[in-house]
Structure formats: structure tokens, C-alpha cells
PDB file of C-alpha atoms in Angstrom:
ATOM      1  CA  MET A   1      97.294 -12.679 150.728  1.00 94.00           C
ATOM      2  CA  TYR A   2      98.413  -9.695 152.829  1.00 96.00           C
ATOM      3  CA  ARG A   3      96.158  -6.518 153.733  1.00 96.00           C
ATOM      4  CA  ASN A   4      95.245  -3.905 156.263  1.00 93.00           C
ATOM      5  CA  ASP A   5      92.397  -2.422 158.156  1.00 92.00           C
ATOM      6  CA  ASP A   6      92.457   0.745 155.526  1.00 89.00           C
ATOM      7  CA  GLY A   7      91.313  -1.429 152.983  1.00 91.00           C
ATOM      8  CA  GLY A   8      94.702  -1.976 151.050  1.00 93.00           C
ATOM      9  CA  GLN A   9      95.492  -5.374 149.931  1.00 95.00           C
ATOM     10  CA  ILE A  10      98.391  -7.384 148.008  1.00 95.00           C
ATOM     11  CA  LYS A  11      98.249 -10.836 146.819  1.00 96.00           C
ATOM     12  CA  LEU A  12     101.807 -12.506 145.620  1.00 95.00           C
ATOM     13  CA  SER A  13     100.868 -15.418 143.435  1.00 96.00           C
ATOM     14  CA  ALA A  14     103.397 -18.543 143.161  1.00 95.00           C
ATOM     15  CA  ASP A  15     104.045 -17.858 139.532  1.00 97.00           C
ATOM     16  CA  GLY A  16     105.503 -14.776 140.295  1.00 95.00           C
ATOM     17  CA  THR A  17     102.629 -12.022 139.658  1.00 96.00           C
ATOM     18  CA  PHE A  18     100.947  -9.781 142.032  1.00 95.00           C
ATOM     19  CA  SER A  19      97.829  -7.582 142.717  1.00 94.00           C
ATOM     20  CA  ALA A  20      97.513  -4.577 144.732  1.00 93.00           C
ATOM     21  CA  THR A  21      94.375  -2.649 145.747  1.00 93.00           C
ATOM     22  CA  GLY A  22      94.113   0.168 147.815  1.00 92.00           C
ATOM     23  CA  VAL A  23      97.756   0.613 148.721  1.00 89.00           C
ATOM     24  CA  THR A  24      99.610   3.597 149.694  1.00 86.00           C
ATOM     25  CA  THR A  25     103.812   3.485 148.707  1.00 83.00           C
ATOM     26  CA  ALA A  26     104.361   7.049 149.615  1.00 80.00           C
ATOM     27  CA  ASP A  27     103.873   9.622 152.135  1.00 77.00           C
ATOM     28  CA  GLY A  28     101.081  11.664 151.247  1.00 80.00           C
ATOM     29  CA  ALA A  29      99.823   9.821 148.154  1.00 82.00           C
ATOM     30  CA  ASP A  30      95.813   8.316 147.669  1.00 86.00           C
ATOM     31  CA  PRO A  31      95.862   4.614 147.724  1.00 89.00           C
ATOM     32  CA  VAL A  32      96.042   2.672 144.244  1.00 88.00           C
ATOM     33  CA  ASP A  33      95.616  -0.341 142.470  1.00 90.00           C
ATOM     34  CA  PHE A  34      98.407  -1.516 140.574  1.00 90.00           C
ATOM     35  CA  SER A  35      99.842  -5.638 139.089  1.00 91.00           C
ATOM     36  CA  GLY A  36     102.957  -6.696 137.758  1.00 92.00           C
ATOM     37  CA  SER A  37     105.726  -9.435 138.937  1.00 93.00           C
ATOM     38  CA  TRP A  38     107.590  -9.589 142.205  1.00 94.00           C
ATOM     39  CA  ASP A  39     110.742 -11.068 143.326  1.00 92.00           C
ATOM     40  CA  TYR A  40     112.023 -11.944 146.579  1.00 89.00           C
ATOM     41  CA  GLU A  41     115.312 -10.536 147.378  1.00 82.00           C
ATOM     42  CA  ASP A  42     117.449 -11.575 150.695  1.00 77.00           C
ATOM     43  CA  PRO A  43     120.698  -8.967 150.485  1.00 65.00           C
ATOM     44  CA  GLY A  44     122.047 -10.842 153.440  1.00 68.00           C
ATOM     45  CA  SER A  45     120.988  -8.275 155.869  1.00 62.00           C
ATOM     46  CA  SER A  46     117.941  -7.365 158.224  1.00 64.00           C
ATOM     47  CA  ASP A  47     116.461  -5.021 155.158  1.00 73.00           C
ATOM     48  CA  ASP A  48     114.713  -8.057 153.204  1.00 84.00           C
ATOM     49  CA  PHE A  49     112.464  -7.004 150.563  1.00 87.00           C
ATOM     50  CA  VAL A  50     110.104  -7.598 147.723  1.00 89.00           C
ATOM     51  CA  TYR A  51     110.910  -6.275 144.622  1.00 89.00           C
ATOM     52  CA  LEU A  52     107.844  -5.469 142.756  1.00 89.00           C
ATOM     53  CA  GLY A  53     108.005  -4.846 139.173  1.00 88.00           C
ATOM     54  CA  VAL A  54     104.942  -2.533 138.198  1.00 87.00           C
ATOM     55  CA  GLU A  55     103.420  -3.046 134.951  1.00 83.00           C
ATOM     56  CA  ALA A  56     103.689  -0.357 132.325  1.00 67.00           C
ATOM     57  CA  GLY A  57     101.551   2.490 133.225  1.00 62.00           C
ATOM     58  CA  GLY A  58     100.995   1.120 136.648  1.00 64.00           C
ATOM     59  CA  LEU A  59     102.025   4.029 139.371  1.00 69.00           C
ATOM     60  CA  GLY A  60     103.579   6.010 136.382  1.00 64.00           C
ATOM     61  CA  LEU A  61     106.704   4.281 137.177  1.00 60.00           C
ATOM     62  CA  THR A  62     109.210   2.528 134.523  1.00 55.00           C
ATOM     63  CA  GLY A  63     110.680  -0.237 137.064  1.00 64.00           C
ATOM     64  CA  GLY A  64     109.671  -0.767 140.105  1.00 76.00           C
ATOM     65  CA  ILE A  65     109.071  -0.403 143.916  1.00 84.00           C
ATOM     66  CA  GLN A  66     110.327  -2.140 147.140  1.00 86.00           C
ATOM     67  CA  LEU A  67     108.035  -4.015 149.409  1.00 89.00           C
ATOM     68  CA  TYR A  68     110.051  -4.404 152.898  1.00 88.00           C
ATOM     69  CA  VAL A  69     109.579  -7.941 155.190  1.00 88.00           C
ATOM     70  CA  ASP A  70     109.391  -7.138 158.543  1.00 86.00           C
ATOM     71  CA  ASP A  71     108.921 -10.658 159.126  1.00 85.00           C
ATOM     72  CA  GLN A  72     106.661 -13.383 157.353  1.00 83.00           C
ATOM     73  CA  ASP A  73     103.566 -12.312 158.260  1.00 93.00           C
ATOM     74  CA  THR A  74     103.916  -8.389 158.014  1.00 93.00           C
ATOM     75  CA  LEU A  75     105.038  -6.472 154.826  1.00 92.00           C
ATOM     76  CA  TYR A  76     105.230  -2.679 154.276  1.00 91.00           C
ATOM     77  CA  PHE A  77     105.737   0.230 152.119  1.00 87.00           C
ATOM     78  CA  GLN A  78     108.509   2.880 153.415  1.00 83.00           C
ATOM     79  CA  SER A  79     109.097   5.576 150.318  1.00 77.00           C
ATOM     80  CA  ASP A  80     112.042   7.288 152.615  1.00 77.00           C
ATOM     81  CA  PRO A  81     114.322   5.268 154.509  1.00 75.00           C
ATOM     82  CA  ASP A  82     114.640   7.783 157.147  1.00 81.00           C
ATOM     83  CA  GLY A  83     110.858   8.113 157.217  1.00 81.00           C
ATOM     84  CA  SER A  84     107.616   6.064 158.346  1.00 86.00           C
ATOM     85  CA  VAL A  85     106.011   3.366 157.124  1.00 89.00           C
ATOM     86  CA  THR A  86     103.085   4.346 154.209  1.00 87.00           C
ATOM     87  CA  GLN A  87     101.806   1.336 154.922  1.00 90.00           C
ATOM     88  CA  GLU A  88     101.509  -1.981 156.278  1.00 93.00           C
ATOM     89  CA  LEU A  89     100.039  -5.377 155.126  1.00 94.00           C
ATOM     90  CA  ASP A  90      99.590  -8.383 157.531  1.00 96.00           C
ATOM     91  CA  ARG A  91      99.096 -12.031 156.275  1.00 96.00           C
ATOM     92  CA  ALA A  92      95.504 -12.739 155.918  1.00 93.00           C
ATOM     93  CA  GLY A  93      94.190 -16.207 156.685  1.00 73.00           C
TER      94      GLY A  93
END
């Protein structure tokens, strides 16, 4: 599980599913709750990420979003590659 001081948290389960609560995925967006499936992507560069396949209706998306991997203890959302990080989550426990 990963969380932050603002109440956001995401749980990546071993069965390939996830649940997120209080997560801000885009600049200026309100925190939201959503769930679905996840898959770790390693494109062979420093930009490893976790692809979150959001369930139908979640976030109003068809498809998914990327949760970037800073290191094994820190994940973050960044809606604009040239912009700032929208939310950072640290490994809990």
C-alpha cells in the first residue's frame, strides 16, 4: 500500500487489481476514488510506470492512466510530462 499525508492511498494487490482513494491524478482536479487492474511496465529507461486500467466509469475514462515509479518506495502521478507531480504516494508500513 502507498499513501500520503493528504489522505490519498493506492493498494496494488498481488492478483493484479488495485483500489485508490483520495487520489489526485491531474493538475487542479479534486481527489477521486477508483479501482481496476494494474500492470508494471519497464520500458528499459528511467521512466518505469504502473499502468492502471481503470474500471468502466471510473474517472470518466476509457482506458487507463500511468502511475510513475520514482523508486520502490515512492510512486507519483504526473498528468503533464513537462509539468509538476500532481500527487506523490509513499510505501506504507
